[in-house]
Coordinates of C-alpha atoms in Angstrom, one line a residue:
X17 CA 78.2 85.7 134.5
X18 CA 74.5 86.3 133.7
X19 CA 73.9 89.9 131.9
X20 CA 71.8 91.2 134.4
X21 CA 73.7 90.2 136.8
X22 CA 76.6 92.4 135.0
X23 CA 76.7 95.2 137.8
X24 CA 78.3 98.7 136.6
X25 CA 81.5 98.1 138.3
X26 CA 81.9 95.1 136.8
X27 CA 81.7 96.8 133.2
X28 CA 83.1 100.0 134.2
X29 CA 86.2 99.4 136.5
X30 CA 88.9 98.1 134.5
X31 CA 90.9 100.5 132.5
X32 CA 91.6 97.7 130.3
X33 CA 88.8 97.5 127.5
X34 CA 85.9 95.5 128.1
X35 CA 87.8 92.9 130.7
X36 CA 87.7 91.9 134.0
X37 CA 90.6 91.1 135.1
X38 CA 90.9 91.9 138.9
X39 CA 94.7 91.9 139.7
X40 CA 94.7 94.2 136.8
X41 CA 92.4 96.6 138.2
X42 CA 93.8 96.2 141.7
X43 CA 96.9 97.3 140.5
X44 CA 95.8 100.1 138.8
X45 CA 93.7 101.5 141.2
X46 CA 97.2 102.1 143.4
X47 CA 98.7 103.5 140.3
X48 CA 95.9 106.1 139.7
X49 CA 93.8 108.6 142.2
X50 CA 90.4 109.4 141.7
X51 CA 89.7 112.2 139.4
X52 CA 88.9 115.6 140.6
X53 CA 87.8 117.8 137.8
X54 CA 87.4 121.4 138.5
X55 CA 85.2 124.2 136.4
X56 CA 86.0 127.9 136.0
X57 CA 83.5 130.3 136.7
X58 CA 82.7 133.4 134.8
X59 CA 85.1 135.4 136.7
X60 CA 88.0 133.1 136.4
X61 CA 87.9 131.1 139.9
X62 CA 87.3 127.1 140.6
X63 CA 84.4 125.9 141.7
X64 CA 85.0 122.2 143.3
X65 CA 82.7 119.8 141.9
X66 CA 82.5 116.0 143.8
X67 CA 85.6 113.7 143.0
X68 CA 84.1 111.5 139.8
X69 CA 85.2 109.1 137.6
X70 CA 84.2 111.1 134.3
X71 CA 87.2 109.2 132.7
X72 CA 88.7 106.8 134.3
X73 CA 88.3 105.3 137.9
X74 CA 86.4 102.5 139.3
X75 CA 82.6 103.6 139.0
X76 CA 80.9 105.4 136.0
X77 CA 80.3 109.2 136.4
X78 CA 77.6 111.1 138.4
X79 CA 78.5 114.1 137.1
X80 CA 80.1 113.8 133.5
X81 CA 82.7 116.4 132.2
X82 CA 82.6 118.6 129.8
X83 CA 85.3 119.6 128.0
X84 CA 84.9 123.0 126.8
X85 CA 86.1 126.2 125.9
X86 CA 84.9 127.3 129.3
X87 CA 85.4 124.0 131.6
X88 CA 89.1 124.7 131.0
X89 CA 91.8 126.7 129.6
X90 CA 93.3 126.2 126.1
X91 CA 96.2 123.9 126.2
X92 CA 99.3 122.6 124.2
X93 CA 98.3 119.5 122.1
X94 CA 99.5 116.7 123.3
X95 CA 103.4 116.3 122.2
X96 CA 102.7 119.4 119.5
X97 CA 106.3 121.0 118.5
X98 CA 104.2 123.8 117.0
X99 CA 103.6 126.9 119.7
X100 CA 99.7 126.9 118.4
X101 CA 97.7 126.5 121.6
X102 CA 95.3 123.7 120.9
X103 CA 91.6 123.8 122.6
X104 CA 88.9 121.6 122.2
X105 CA 87.3 124.0 119.7
X106 CA 90.3 124.9 118.1
X107 CA 89.1 123.5 115.1
X108 CA 86.2 125.7 114.1
X109 CA 89.7 128.4 112.9
X110 CA 89.9 126.1 110.2
X111 CA 88.0 124.6 107.3
X112 CA 86.1 121.6 107.9
X113 CA 85.3 119.5 105.1
X114 CA 82.3 117.2 104.8
X115 CA 80.2 118.6 108.0
X116 CA 76.4 118.6 107.5
X117 CA 74.8 122.3 107.9
X118 CA 71.9 122.2 110.8
X119 CA 69.1 124.8 109.5
X120 CA 68.1 126.0 113.4
X121 CA 71.8 126.7 115.2
X122 CA 69.7 126.8 118.3
X123 CA 68.1 123.4 118.1
X124 CA 72.1 122.6 117.3
X125 CA 73.4 123.9 120.2
X126 CA 70.9 122.6 122.7
X127 CA 71.5 118.8 121.6
X128 CA 75.8 119.4 122.1
X129 CA 74.7 121.0 125.5
X130 CA 73.5 118.1 126.1
X131 CA 75.6 115.4 125.1
X132 CA 78.4 117.4 126.9
X133 CA 76.5 116.5 130.2
X134 CA 76.4 112.5 129.1
X135 CA 78.5 110.0 130.7
X136 CA 81.4 109.5 128.1
X137 CA 81.0 106.5 126.6
X138 CA 84.9 104.9 127.4
X139 CA 87.8 105.7 129.4
X140 CA 91.1 107.5 129.2
X141 CA 92.8 104.1 130.6
X142 CA 91.5 102.1 128.0
X143 CA 92.5 104.1 125.3
X144 CA 95.9 104.0 126.8
X145 CA 96.1 100.3 126.7
X146 CA 94.7 100.3 122.8
X147 CA 97.7 102.6 122.3
X148 CA 100.4 100.0 123.9
X149 CA 99.5 97.4 121.9
X150 CA 98.5 99.1 118.6
X151 CA 102.8 99.8 119.9
X152 CA 103.3 96.1 119.9
X153 CA 101.7 95.5 116.2
X154 CA 103.7 98.1 114.8
X155 CA 107.2 96.3 115.6
X156 CA 105.3 92.8 114.7
X157 CA 104.1 91.8 118.4
X158 CA 100.4 91.5 117.9
X159 CA 97.9 91.9 114.7
X160 CA 95.3 94.3 114.6
X161 CA 91.9 92.9 113.7
X162 CA 89.6 95.9 113.0
X163 CA 85.8 95.6 111.8
X164 CA 82.4 96.0 111.5
X165 CA 79.7 97.6 109.7
X166 CA 80.3 100.5 107.2
X167 CA 78.1 102.6 108.5
X168 CA 75.8 101.4 111.9
X169 CA 71.8 102.3 111.1
X170 CA 69.2 102.8 113.6
X171 CA 66.6 100.7 111.6
X172 CA 68.5 96.9 112.3
X173 CA 70.0 97.8 116.0
X174 CA 69.4 94.7 117.8
X175 CA 70.6 92.3 120.6
X176 CA 71.1 89.5 117.6
X177 CA 73.1 91.9 115.4
X178 CA 75.9 92.8 117.5
X179 CA 76.3 89.7 119.0
X180 CA 76.5 88.0 115.6
X181 CA 79.6 90.4 114.6
X182 CA 81.1 90.2 118.0
X183 CA 80.8 86.4 117.6
X184 CA 82.5 86.1 114.1
X185 CA 85.3 88.7 115.4
X186 CA 85.7 86.4 117.9
X187 CA 86.5 82.9 115.6
X188 CA 88.5 85.3 113.3
X189 CA 90.7 86.1 116.2
X190 CA 91.0 82.8 117.6
X191 CA 92.1 81.7 113.9
X192 CA 94.7 85.1 113.2
X193 CA 95.9 83.8 117.0
X194 CA 96.4 80.3 116.3
X195 CA 98.0 80.9 113.0
X196 CA 100.4 83.9 114.0
X197 CA 101.0 82.6 117.8
X198 CA 100.4 86.5 118.3
X199 CA 98.1 88.5 120.5
X200 CA 94.9 89.9 118.4
X201 CA 93.7 93.3 118.9
X202 CA 90.2 92.7 118.3
X203 CA 88.5 96.5 117.7
X204 CA 85.0 97.0 116.3
X205 CA 83.7 99.6 113.7
X206 CA 80.8 99.5 116.5
X207 CA 79.2 101.8 118.7
X208 CA 79.4 104.7 117.1
X209 CA 80.1 104.5 113.6
X210 CA 77.5 106.4 112.1
X211 CA 78.6 109.7 110.1
X212 CA 80.0 108.9 106.2
X213 CA 81.3 111.2 104.2
X214 CA 80.3 111.5 100.9
X215 CA 81.6 112.2 97.4
X216 CA 78.6 113.9 96.4
X217 CA 76.9 116.5 98.3
X218 CA 73.7 115.7 96.2
X219 CA 72.2 112.6 94.6
X220 CA 69.5 112.3 92.2
X221 CA 66.8 109.5 91.4
X222 CA 64.8 110.2 88.7
X223 CA 65.2 113.8 88.1
X224 CA 64.8 114.4 91.5
X225 CA 67.6 115.9 93.3
X226 CA 68.1 115.7 97.2
X227 CA 71.1 116.2 100.2
X228 CA 73.5 112.7 99.9
X229 CA 72.2 110.4 103.0
X230 CA 75.2 111.2 105.5
X231 CA 74.4 108.4 108.1
X232 CA 72.1 108.0 110.9
X233 CA 73.2 110.4 113.4
X234 CA 73.1 113.3 111.1
X235 CA 69.8 112.5 108.6
X236 CA 67.9 109.9 106.9
X237 CA 68.2 107.1 104.1
X238 CA 64.6 107.8 102.7
X239 CA 64.7 109.7 99.6
X240 CA 62.7 112.8 100.8
X241 CA 63.3 116.1 101.7
X242 CA 62.1 115.6 105.3
X243 CA 64.5 112.8 106.2
X244 CA 67.2 114.7 104.2
X245 CA 67.2 117.4 106.5
X246 CA 70.0 117.3 109.0
X247 CA 68.5 116.5 112.4
X248 CA 70.7 117.1 115.4
X249 CA 68.0 114.9 117.8
X250 CA 69.4 112.3 115.9
X251 CA 73.0 112.5 117.8
X252 CA 71.4 111.9 121.1
X253 CA 69.8 109.0 119.5
X254 CA 73.5 107.4 118.1
X255 CA 74.6 108.7 121.5
X256 CA 72.0 105.9 123.4
X257 CA 72.2 103.4 121.0
X258 CA 76.3 103.1 121.3
X259 CA 75.8 103.3 124.9
X260 CA 73.6 100.2 124.4
X261 CA 75.9 98.9 122.2
X262 CA 78.8 98.9 124.6
X263 CA 76.8 97.6 127.3
X264 CA 76.2 94.8 125.8
X265 CA 79.5 94.2 124.1
X266 CA 81.3 94.1 127.7
X267 CA 78.8 92.1 129.0
X268 CA 79.5 89.5 126.4
X269 CA 83.2 90.4 126.4
X270 CA 83.4 89.8 130.6
X271 CA 80.6 87.3 131.1
X272 CA 82.1 84.2 129.9
X273 CA 80.4 84.8 126.0
X274 CA 84.3 85.2 125.4
X275 CA 85.4 82.4 127.0
X276 CA 88.0 80.3 125.4
X277 CA 86.5 77.3 126.2
X278 CA 83.5 78.2 124.3
X279 CA 85.7 78.5 121.1
X280 CA 83.9 75.2 119.7
X281 CA 80.1 77.5 120.0
X282 CA 81.1 80.4 118.5
X283 CA 80.0 78.7 115.4
X284 CA 77.0 80.9 113.2
X285 CA 74.4 78.5 112.5
X286 CA 74.4 79.4 108.6
X287 CA 78.1 78.3 108.7
X288 CA 78.1 75.5 110.8
X289 CA 77.8 73.5 107.6
X290 CA 80.4 75.3 105.3
X291 CA 84.0 74.8 104.2
X292 CA 85.1 77.7 106.8
X293 CA 82.5 76.1 109.2
X294 CA 84.6 72.8 109.1
X295 CA 87.9 74.5 108.9
X296 CA 87.1 76.4 111.8
X297 CA 85.8 73.8 113.8
X298 CA 88.7 71.7 113.1
X299 CA 90.7 74.5 114.4
X300 CA 88.1 74.8 117.6
X301 CA 88.8 71.3 118.4
X302 CA 92.4 71.8 118.4
X303 CA 92.3 74.5 120.7
X304 CA 90.0 72.2 122.7
X305 CA 92.7 69.7 123.2
X306 CA 95.1 72.3 124.6
X307 CA 93.1 73.0 127.3
X308 CA 92.3 70.0 128.0
X309 CA 96.5 69.3 128.6
X310 CA 96.9 72.5 129.9
X311 CA 93.9 71.6 132.5
X312 CA 95.3 67.8 133.3
X313 CA 98.9 69.5 133.5
X314 CA 97.4 71.3 136.7
X315 CA 97.1 74.9 134.6
X316 CA 94.0 76.7 135.4
X317 CA 91.7 77.4 132.4
X318 CA 90.2 80.1 135.4
X319 CA 92.1 82.8 134.7
X320 CA 90.6 86.0 133.5
X321 CA 92.8 85.9 130.1
X322 CA 91.0 82.8 129.6
X323 CA 87.4 83.4 130.4
X324 CA 87.6 86.9 129.0
X325 CA 88.5 89.2 126.2
X326 CA 89.3 92.9 125.1
X327 CA 87.8 94.6 122.9
X328 CA 88.0 98.0 121.4
X329 CA 85.5 100.6 119.6
X330 CA 86.5 102.9 116.7
X331 CA 84.6 105.0 113.9
X332 CA 85.7 107.6 111.7
X333 CA 86.0 110.8 113.7
X334 CA 84.3 113.2 110.8
X335 CA 81.0 114.7 112.9
X336 CA 82.8 117.5 114.9
X337 CA 80.8 119.1 116.8
X338 CA 79.6 115.5 118.3
X339 CA 83.2 114.3 119.1
X340 CA 83.9 117.7 121.0
X341 CA 80.9 117.0 122.9
X342 CA 82.1 114.1 124.0
X343 CA 85.9 115.0 124.8
X344 CA 87.0 115.0 128.6
X345 CA 89.9 116.3 130.4
X346 CA 91.6 113.7 132.1
X347 CA 93.4 114.3 135.0
X348 CA 95.7 111.6 136.2
X349 CA 97.5 112.6 132.8
X350 CA 96.3 115.9 131.9
X351 CA 95.6 114.9 128.3
X352 CA 92.5 115.3 126.6
X353 CA 90.8 112.5 125.1
X354 CA 87.8 111.8 122.9
X355 CA 85.6 109.9 124.8
X356 CA 83.0 108.4 122.3
X357 CA 85.8 105.6 121.0
X358 CA 89.1 104.7 121.8
X359 CA 90.1 104.9 118.5
X360 CA 89.6 107.3 115.9
X361 CA 91.0 107.7 112.5
X362 CA 90.4 110.6 109.7
X363 CA 89.2 109.5 107.0
X364 CA 90.6 109.9 102.9
X365 CA 88.5 113.3 102.3
X366 CA 89.5 114.9 105.8
X367 CA 93.0 114.7 105.9
X368 CA 94.0 118.4 104.8
X369 CA 97.2 119.3 106.9
X370 CA 95.1 123.0 107.6
X371 CA 92.2 121.2 107.8
X372 CA 89.3 121.2 111.3
X373 CA 89.8 117.1 111.4
X374 CA 93.4 117.0 111.9
X375 CA 93.2 120.3 114.1
X376 CA 90.9 118.3 116.5
X377 CA 92.7 115.5 116.2
X378 CA 96.2 116.8 117.4
X379 CA 94.9 117.6 120.3
X380 CA 93.2 114.6 121.6
X381 CA 95.4 111.3 122.9
X382 CA 93.5 108.4 121.7
X383 CA 95.3 106.3 118.9
X384 CA 94.6 107.5 116.0
X385 CA 93.9 105.7 112.5
X386 CA 94.4 107.7 108.5
X387 CA 93.2 106.3 105.7
X388 CA 95.8 106.6 103.0
X389 CA 94.7 106.0 99.0
X390 CA 97.1 105.7 96.6
X391 CA 96.2 109.6 96.3
X392 CA 98.7 110.2 98.9
X393 CA 101.7 111.8 98.7
X394 CA 104.6 110.1 100.7
X395 CA 106.1 113.7 102.0
X396 CA 102.6 114.6 103.0
X397 CA 102.2 111.5 105.0
X398 CA 105.2 112.4 106.6
X399 CA 104.2 115.5 107.5
X400 CA 100.5 114.5 108.4
X401 CA 102.3 112.0 111.2
X402 CA 104.7 115.0 112.6
X403 CA 101.1 116.7 112.8
X404 CA 99.7 114.1 114.9
X405 CA 102.5 112.3 116.6
X406 CA 105.7 114.7 116.9
X407 CA 106.8 113.1 120.3
X408 CA 106.9 109.9 117.4
X409 CA 104.9 107.3 120.2
X410 CA 104.4 103.8 119.0
X411 CA 100.7 102.8 119.0
X412 CA 99.5 106.3 118.2
X413 CA 99.3 106.4 114.5
X414 CA 97.8 103.3 112.2
X415 CA 98.1 104.1 108.6
X416 CA 95.1 102.5 106.9
X417 CA 95.8 101.7 103.1
X418 CA 92.9 101.6 101.0
X419 CA 94.9 101.5 97.5
X420 CA 93.1 98.2 95.7
X421 CA 95.7 95.3 94.9
X422 CA 97.3 97.0 92.0
X423 CA 98.0 100.3 93.2
X424 CA 99.4 98.9 96.1
X425 CA 102.1 97.1 95.0
X426 CA 103.3 100.4 93.0
X427 CA 102.5 102.9 96.0
X428 CA 102.7 101.2 99.4
X429 CA 106.5 101.0 98.9
X430 CA 107.3 104.6 98.9
X431 CA 105.1 105.4 101.2
X432 CA 107.1 102.7 103.8
X433 CA 110.1 104.1 102.5
X434 CA 109.3 107.8 103.5
X435 CA 108.3 106.6 106.6
X436 CA 111.0 104.9 107.9
X437 CA 113.5 107.3 106.8
X438 CA 111.9 110.3 108.7
X439 CA 112.2 107.7 111.8
X440 CA 108.7 107.9 112.8
X441 CA 107.1 104.5 114.4
X442 CA 103.5 103.7 113.0
X443 CA 101.6 100.7 112.2
X444 CA 100.7 99.7 108.9
X445 CA 96.9 97.9 108.2
X446 CA 95.6 97.0 105.2
X447 CA 91.7 98.3 104.3
X448 CA 91.1 95.7 101.4
X449 CA 87.8 97.1 101.4
X450 CA 87.3 100.3 99.8
X451 CA 89.5 100.4 96.9
X452 CA 87.8 97.4 95.2
X453 CA 83.9 98.5 95.4
X454 CA 83.0 98.2 92.0
X455 CA 79.1 98.4 90.3
X456 CA 77.5 95.7 89.5
X457 CA 75.0 95.0 86.4
X458 CA 71.9 95.3 88.6
X459 CA 73.3 98.9 90.0
X460 CA 74.2 97.8 93.4
X461 CA 77.1 98.5 94.5
X462 CA 79.4 95.4 95.2
X463 CA 82.9 94.2 96.1
X464 CA 85.0 91.0 94.6
X465 CA 86.3 88.8 97.2
X466 CA 88.7 87.9 94.4
X467 CA 89.8 91.5 94.4
X468 CA 89.9 91.7 98.2
X469 CA 92.3 89.0 98.9
X470 CA 94.5 90.0 95.9
X471 CA 94.9 93.6 97.8
X472 CA 95.6 92.0 101.2
X473 CA 98.3 89.2 99.6
X474 CA 99.6 92.3 98.3
X475 CA 100.4 94.1 101.3
X476 CA 102.0 91.2 102.8
X477 CA 104.0 90.6 99.9
X478 CA 105.3 94.5 100.0
X479 CA 105.8 94.2 103.5
X480 CA 107.9 90.9 102.9
X481 CA 109.8 92.5 99.8
X482 CA 110.2 96.5 102.1
X483 CA 111.3 94.5 105.3
X484 CA 108.9 96.3 107.6
X485 CA 106.0 94.7 109.2
X486 CA 102.5 94.0 108.2
X487 CA 100.1 95.2 111.4
X488 CA 96.4 93.8 110.5
X489 CA 93.5 94.1 108.8
X490 CA 91.0 97.0 108.6
X491 CA 87.5 95.5 107.0
X492 CA 83.6 96.5 106.4
X493 CA 82.2 93.1 107.4
X494 CA 79.0 91.7 109.4
X495 CA 77.8 88.2 111.5
X496 CA 74.9 88.2 109.6
X497 CA 74.0 86.4 106.2
X498 CA 74.3 88.7 103.9
X499 CA 74.3 89.1 100.1
X500 CA 76.6 91.8 99.3
X501 CA 80.2 90.7 97.9
X502 CA 80.4 88.7 95.0
X503 CA 82.5 85.7 95.7
X504 CA 84.1 83.4 98.1
X505 CA 83.9 80.0 99.1
X506 CA 80.8 80.0 99.4
X507 CA 79.9 81.6 95.8
X508 CA 77.7 84.7 95.8
X509 CA 76.8 86.1 92.1
X510 CA 76.1 89.3 91.4
X511 CA 72.6 87.4 91.1
X512 CA 72.5 86.4 94.1
X513 CA 73.1 90.5 95.1
X514 CA 69.3 91.1 95.5
X515 CA 68.5 88.4 97.9
X516 CA 69.9 89.6 101.3
X517 CA 71.7 92.9 100.0
X518 CA 71.0 95.4 103.5
X519 CA 73.7 97.8 103.6
X520 CA 72.6 101.3 104.1
X521 CA 76.1 102.7 102.2
X522 CA 78.7 100.0 100.9
X523 CA 79.1 96.1 100.7
X524 CA 80.1 94.2 103.8
X525 CA 81.6 90.6 104.0
X526 CA 79.1 88.3 105.8
X527 CA 80.5 85.8 108.1
X528 CA 81.6 82.8 105.7
X529 CA 83.7 85.6 103.6
X530 CA 85.4 87.3 106.5
X531 CA 86.2 83.7 108.3
X532 CA 87.5 82.4 104.8
X533 CA 89.8 85.6 104.6
X534 CA 90.9 85.4 108.4
X535 CA 92.1 81.9 107.2
X536 CA 94.0 83.1 104.5
X537 CA 95.6 85.8 106.7
X538 CA 96.5 83.5 109.3
X539 CA 98.6 81.5 106.8
X540 CA 100.2 84.6 105.9
X541 CA 101.2 85.0 109.1
X542 CA 102.2 81.4 109.8
X543 CA 104.6 81.7 107.0
X544 CA 106.3 84.5 108.3
X545 CA 106.5 82.9 111.4
X546 CA 108.0 79.0 110.9
X547 CA 108.1 79.2 106.9
X548 CA 106.3 77.6 103.9
X549 CA 104.4 75.0 105.8
X550 CA 100.6 74.7 105.6
X551 CA 98.1 75.9 108.1
X552 CA 94.9 73.6 109.0
X553 CA 95.4 71.2 105.6
X554 CA 96.1 74.6 103.1

């Protein structure tokens, strides 16, 4: 399907993410009525609005539904045992860390009201579909591949960058699926991953001290006073960029680009003549042979499951005013969803049990991630999971571990045992990036590939030791040919860093390093499945 011919219905009709399975669409339309939403007037009466599809229906919203205190009465958070009521702005009663201080409150409120009127970026049915799949990953029936930019930027926003990141995720997904012989859940750190928490509120260069850069949806990275002032208009630009990114991702996912028959064409040009490119080409040829066998046997390869892919989006739930403005009430379920992404996560710096971010997250029904480091106390983790998922729904909670290899071997077993004793169902995922950041002699931040690999191996070793399931991998990566992380088979040295160092925040794996890591993980998945024989000559 050509991008120019991709209709709004083909983009948004399916409750399943970024895919166009007509049978699934037909089934779900029978199951789910159109949305009808009412807005309460000042006197408490309801004024009818037209039936719309702001969250989950066949056509995009024409009249967006805001989930504000004025639009709906506060409700109890889904499956929260506490008698405390939740509303979309109840987080404001809690202490909020890492939020910017906007100099003009009126300008901020004008922007938030504008975003409340915008259509949702994703739909509730898509988020529910992701939750079901993450539930499979929790018990070893699927594997999560979550990756993308450390922080998206306005400057590097273009179709080629989106395509290249999507393409490397497709390649990695094919490698992992072939090795693990299980579904791979592809989730991008895309279409909304702008805001970044910072350890220090200020940074100093040559004696000049200015507020830290917090992401393009908050302030600018140029080191001057004007750029570092938080500007609410940046949220509107971030929304528009997210919408455009999602539109292109949906087109790639459903328009034939992601068809399994194209598996041999996904190699990036600069990776074709590398060791990883050769290994991928060998795998792609084997997939081609399997498809040829299917066709010869009379099995169609034109089924949507072979011509499309399911792709989800995610980002850190950090900028709460923006997240609140994109929260919608799904009248098919009576639950609230943060429609800025399919999945959002709570960062290491904002996961306080009594904090504003946890308060907001407990009331939305999206699948949630919790970033944990070696600092996480096992009993605190259990309490946090109880707050966010008291109904113990599989797929609701993904624990994203970021510790460093040695800490992983020491600390992770205690977290796994505490969660197991509590009877809680979670999906365990490794983030081998954040615990391995160092400063190079040239002053740039980098991450050694060997350290990243060591943490991934430690993650799998611990789960094997504990009898638990390694549910996925979470990476900061790009499809670009950058030189930000040192090491890998196409060795990037300290001296190479400055040649193609483009990140706005933390260093990312390039395409070759990402694919190399995927092959190593695929080998571990294969060994778990059938024993210790090699995979593609490894």
